[in-house]
């Protein structure tokens, strides 16, 4: 089960990993999915994703909801991407309060992470890296 709304890549990311009450992973994921739309509608939020942990065994990447949940196979991950940190703090205070998450079926206070993206490399293949210049090198032209 997953839910995703928004487009783009945020400059800051809020991650939440929630452990469900026993046997309540699917219900928790469904209730969190109901929070996706109001959270995505907040100013400065560019993407919101929820995933039920089904990818156990992968190296966990805190910026990927399914991989974040994979640390605990029945965990539910919530990923909120924003233009900067303040919109994420607003989302945490308004739509993703601890009381709201506990009422949705989380067994305990969620594990939170807040990350700021400094750069993104897209489409970089190993062949391209081998052909790129090292710092201080210049390309000679005939």
PDB file of C-alpha atoms in Angstrom:
ATOM      1  CA  UNK A   1       0.000   0.000   0.000  1.00  0.00           C
ATOM      2  CA  UNK A   2       1.361   3.398  -0.907  1.00  0.00           C
ATOM      3  CA  UNK A   3       0.010   6.883  -1.453  1.00  0.00           C
ATOM      4  CA  UNK A   4       1.790   9.726  -3.181  1.00  0.00           C
ATOM      5  CA  UNK A   5       0.831  13.287  -4.069  1.00  0.00           C
ATOM      6  CA  UNK A   6       2.858  16.097  -5.542  1.00  0.00           C
ATOM      7  CA  UNK A   7       5.541  16.664  -8.097  1.00  0.00           C
ATOM      8  CA  UNK A   8       9.086  17.810  -7.911  1.00  0.00           C
ATOM      9  CA  UNK A   9      11.951  17.345  -5.562  1.00  0.00           C
ATOM     10  CA  UNK A  10      12.046  19.313  -2.342  1.00  0.00           C
ATOM     11  CA  UNK A  11      14.982  21.242  -0.951  1.00  0.00           C
ATOM     12  CA  UNK A  12      14.254  19.746   2.476  1.00  0.00           C
ATOM     13  CA  UNK A  13      12.717  16.445   3.543  1.00  0.00           C
ATOM     14  CA  UNK A  14      10.858  15.367   6.679  1.00  0.00           C
ATOM     15  CA  UNK A  15      10.772  11.608   7.249  1.00  0.00           C
ATOM     16  CA  UNK A  16       8.606   9.798   9.761  1.00  0.00           C
ATOM     17  CA  UNK A  17       8.800   6.081  10.497  1.00  0.00           C
ATOM     18  CA  UNK A  18       5.837   4.798  12.449  1.00  0.00           C
ATOM     19  CA  UNK A  19       5.460   1.420  14.110  1.00  0.00           C
ATOM     20  CA  UNK A  20       1.835   0.286  14.008  1.00  0.00           C
ATOM     21  CA  UNK A  21      -0.091  -1.284  16.832  1.00  0.00           C
ATOM     22  CA  UNK A  22       0.020  -5.108  16.542  1.00  0.00           C
ATOM     23  CA  UNK A  23      -1.759  -6.177  13.369  1.00  0.00           C
ATOM     24  CA  UNK A  24      -2.571  -2.581  12.438  1.00  0.00           C
ATOM     25  CA  UNK A  25      -0.038  -1.749   9.710  1.00  0.00           C
ATOM     26  CA  UNK A  26      -2.562  -1.586   6.857  1.00  0.00           C
ATOM     27  CA  UNK A  27      -5.003   0.493   8.919  1.00  0.00           C
ATOM     28  CA  UNK A  28      -2.232   2.918   9.934  1.00  0.00           C
ATOM     29  CA  UNK A  29      -1.128   3.291   6.310  1.00  0.00           C
ATOM     30  CA  UNK A  30      -4.728   3.994   5.224  1.00  0.00           C
ATOM     31  CA  UNK A  31      -5.239   6.608   7.938  1.00  0.00           C
ATOM     32  CA  UNK A  32      -1.932   8.278   7.059  1.00  0.00           C
ATOM     33  CA  UNK A  33      -2.944   8.280   3.387  1.00  0.00           C
ATOM     34  CA  UNK A  34      -5.884  10.460   4.464  1.00  0.00           C
ATOM     35  CA  UNK A  35      -3.335  13.029   5.705  1.00  0.00           C
ATOM     36  CA  UNK A  36      -1.502  13.199   2.359  1.00  0.00           C
ATOM     37  CA  UNK A  37      -3.854  15.660   0.639  1.00  0.00           C
ATOM     38  CA  UNK A  38      -4.163  18.222   3.468  1.00  0.00           C
ATOM     39  CA  UNK A  39      -0.407  18.067   4.069  1.00  0.00           C
ATOM     40  CA  UNK A  40       0.398  18.465   0.350  1.00  0.00           C
ATOM     41  CA  UNK A  41      -1.916  21.501   0.230  1.00  0.00           C
ATOM     42  CA  UNK A  42       0.191  23.434   2.749  1.00  0.00           C
ATOM     43  CA  UNK A  43       2.309  26.264   1.327  1.00  0.00           C
ATOM     44  CA  UNK A  44       5.855  25.165   0.517  1.00  0.00           C
ATOM     45  CA  UNK A  45       5.102  21.428   0.413  1.00  0.00           C
ATOM     46  CA  UNK A  46       5.948  19.841  -2.946  1.00  0.00           C
ATOM     47  CA  UNK A  47       5.405  16.112  -2.319  1.00  0.00           C
ATOM     48  CA  UNK A  48       3.964  13.777   0.328  1.00  0.00           C
ATOM     49  CA  UNK A  49       4.337   9.983   0.220  1.00  0.00           C
ATOM     50  CA  UNK A  50       3.181   7.127   2.456  1.00  0.00           C
ATOM     51  CA  UNK A  51       4.415   3.541   2.107  1.00  0.00           C
ATOM     52  CA  UNK A  52       3.834   0.355   4.046  1.00  0.00           C
ATOM     53  CA  UNK A  53       7.194  -1.386   4.556  1.00  0.00           C
ATOM     54  CA  UNK A  54       7.315  -4.193   2.052  1.00  0.00           C
ATOM     55  CA  UNK A  55      10.957  -4.032   0.983  1.00  0.00           C
ATOM     56  CA  UNK A  56      12.705  -5.637   3.952  1.00  0.00           C
ATOM     57  CA  UNK A  57      16.377  -6.285   3.400  1.00  0.00           C
ATOM     58  CA  UNK A  58      17.199  -3.190   1.352  1.00  0.00           C
ATOM     59  CA  UNK A  59      19.706  -0.679   2.597  1.00  0.00           C
ATOM     60  CA  UNK A  60      17.593   2.025   4.155  1.00  0.00           C
ATOM     61  CA  UNK A  61      17.677   5.412   2.455  1.00  0.00           C
ATOM     62  CA  UNK A  62      15.984   7.979   4.720  1.00  0.00           C
ATOM     63  CA  UNK A  63      14.718   9.922   1.708  1.00  0.00           C
ATOM     64  CA  UNK A  64      12.763   7.008   0.198  1.00  0.00           C
ATOM     65  CA  UNK A  65       9.576   6.112   2.082  1.00  0.00           C
ATOM     66  CA  UNK A  66       9.487   2.408   1.191  1.00  0.00           C
ATOM     67  CA  UNK A  67      13.145   1.974   2.111  1.00  0.00           C
ATOM     68  CA  UNK A  68      12.671   3.912   5.328  1.00  0.00           C
ATOM     69  CA  UNK A  69       9.851   1.561   6.288  1.00  0.00           C
ATOM     70  CA  UNK A  70      11.971  -1.453   5.285  1.00  0.00           C
ATOM     71  CA  UNK A  71      14.016  -1.145   8.464  1.00  0.00           C
ATOM     72  CA  UNK A  72      10.958  -2.610  10.158  1.00  0.00           C
ATOM     73  CA  UNK A  73       8.862  -4.641   7.674  1.00  0.00           C
ATOM     74  CA  UNK A  74       5.489  -3.660   9.143  1.00  0.00           C
ATOM     75  CA  UNK A  75       6.469  -0.022   9.665  1.00  0.00           C
ATOM     76  CA  UNK A  76       4.790   2.763   7.760  1.00  0.00           C
ATOM     77  CA  UNK A  77       6.893   5.566   6.344  1.00  0.00           C
ATOM     78  CA  UNK A  78       5.749   9.099   5.646  1.00  0.00           C
ATOM     79  CA  UNK A  79       7.938  11.386   3.554  1.00  0.00           C
ATOM     80  CA  UNK A  80       7.215  15.098   3.166  1.00  0.00           C
ATOM     81  CA  UNK A  81       9.275  17.208   0.779  1.00  0.00           C
ATOM     82  CA  UNK A  82       9.260  20.973   0.994  1.00  0.00           C
ATOM     83  CA  UNK A  83      10.890  24.012  -0.504  1.00  0.00           C
ATOM     84  CA  UNK A  84      12.779  24.535   2.769  1.00  0.00           C
ATOM     85  CA  UNK A  85      12.716  23.538   6.444  1.00  0.00           C
ATOM     86  CA  UNK A  86      10.023  26.000   7.730  1.00  0.00           C
ATOM     87  CA  UNK A  87       7.194  24.510   5.605  1.00  0.00           C
ATOM     88  CA  UNK A  88       8.108  21.058   6.952  1.00  0.00           C
ATOM     89  CA  UNK A  89       8.041  22.354  10.513  1.00  0.00           C
ATOM     90  CA  UNK A  90       4.611  23.836   9.798  1.00  0.00           C
ATOM     91  CA  UNK A  91       3.375  20.476   8.435  1.00  0.00           C
ATOM     92  CA  UNK A  92       4.693  18.723  11.559  1.00  0.00           C
ATOM     93  CA  UNK A  93       2.867  21.227  13.765  1.00  0.00           C
ATOM     94  CA  UNK A  94      -0.408  21.312  11.801  1.00  0.00           C
ATOM     95  CA  UNK A  95      -1.296  18.082   9.996  1.00  0.00           C
ATOM     96  CA  UNK A  96       1.330  15.666  11.352  1.00  0.00           C
ATOM     97  CA  UNK A  97       1.223  16.321  15.097  1.00  0.00           C
ATOM     98  CA  UNK A  98       2.270  13.435  17.318  1.00  0.00           C
ATOM     99  CA  UNK A  99      -1.258  13.214  18.758  1.00  0.00           C
ATOM    100  CA  UNK A 100      -2.693  12.886  15.230  1.00  0.00           C
ATOM    101  CA  UNK A 101      -0.227  10.128  14.325  1.00  0.00           C
ATOM    102  CA  UNK A 102      -0.902   8.223  17.545  1.00  0.00           C
ATOM    103  CA  UNK A 103      -4.658   8.522  16.956  1.00  0.00           C
ATOM    104  CA  UNK A 104      -4.117   7.142  13.438  1.00  0.00           C
ATOM    105  CA  UNK A 105      -2.758   3.925  14.915  1.00  0.00           C
ATOM    106  CA  UNK A 106       0.939   4.454  15.587  1.00  0.00           C
ATOM    107  CA  UNK A 107       2.090   2.361  18.548  1.00  0.00           C
ATOM    108  CA  UNK A 108       4.536   5.008  19.721  1.00  0.00           C
ATOM    109  CA  UNK A 109       5.874   8.441  18.892  1.00  0.00           C
ATOM    110  CA  UNK A 110       7.258   8.296  15.337  1.00  0.00           C
ATOM    111  CA  UNK A 111      10.954   8.424  14.550  1.00  0.00           C
ATOM    112  CA  UNK A 112      11.524  11.692  12.711  1.00  0.00           C
ATOM    113  CA  UNK A 113      14.323  12.897  10.492  1.00  0.00           C
ATOM    114  CA  UNK A 114      14.790  16.286   8.898  1.00  0.00           C
ATOM    115  CA  UNK A 115      17.167  16.618   5.974  1.00  0.00           C
ATOM    116  CA  UNK A 116      18.191  19.517   3.768  1.00  0.00           C
ATOM    117  CA  UNK A 117      19.246  18.720   0.215  1.00  0.00           C
ATOM    118  CA  UNK A 118      22.481  20.397  -0.731  1.00  0.00           C
ATOM    119  CA  UNK A 119      22.684  19.035  -4.271  1.00  0.00           C
ATOM    120  CA  UNK A 120      21.192  16.436  -6.572  1.00  0.00           C
ATOM    121  CA  UNK A 121      22.916  14.503  -9.329  1.00  0.00           C
ATOM    122  CA  UNK A 122      20.492  13.163 -11.896  1.00  0.00           C
ATOM    123  CA  UNK A 123      21.353  10.983 -14.876  1.00  0.00           C
ATOM    124  CA  UNK A 124      24.961  10.493 -13.853  1.00  0.00           C
ATOM    125  CA  UNK A 125      26.133   7.112 -15.158  1.00  0.00           C
ATOM    126  CA  UNK A 126      29.478   5.443 -14.348  1.00  0.00           C
ATOM    127  CA  UNK A 127      30.606   5.941 -17.963  1.00  0.00           C
ATOM    128  CA  UNK A 128      29.917   9.660 -17.719  1.00  0.00           C
ATOM    129  CA  UNK A 129      31.812   9.905 -14.446  1.00  0.00           C
ATOM    130  CA  UNK A 130      34.887   8.250 -15.953  1.00  0.00           C
ATOM    131  CA  UNK A 131      34.855  10.762 -18.792  1.00  0.00           C
ATOM    132  CA  UNK A 132      34.374  13.808 -16.589  1.00  0.00           C
ATOM    133  CA  UNK A 133      37.135  16.179 -15.617  1.00  0.00           C
ATOM    134  CA  UNK A 134      38.702  16.136 -12.197  1.00  0.00           C
ATOM    135  CA  UNK A 135      38.958  19.330 -10.177  1.00  0.00           C
ATOM    136  CA  UNK A 136      41.673  21.549 -11.593  1.00  0.00           C
ATOM    137  CA  UNK A 137      41.759  19.863 -15.025  1.00  0.00           C
ATOM    138  CA  UNK A 138      40.970  21.692 -18.221  1.00  0.00           C
ATOM    139  CA  UNK A 139      39.739  20.233 -21.464  1.00  0.00           C
ATOM    140  CA  UNK A 140      42.103  20.944 -24.351  1.00  0.00           C
ATOM    141  CA  UNK A 141      40.623  21.940 -27.686  1.00  0.00           C
ATOM    142  CA  UNK A 142      42.453  21.294 -31.005  1.00  0.00           C
TER     143      UNK A 142
END
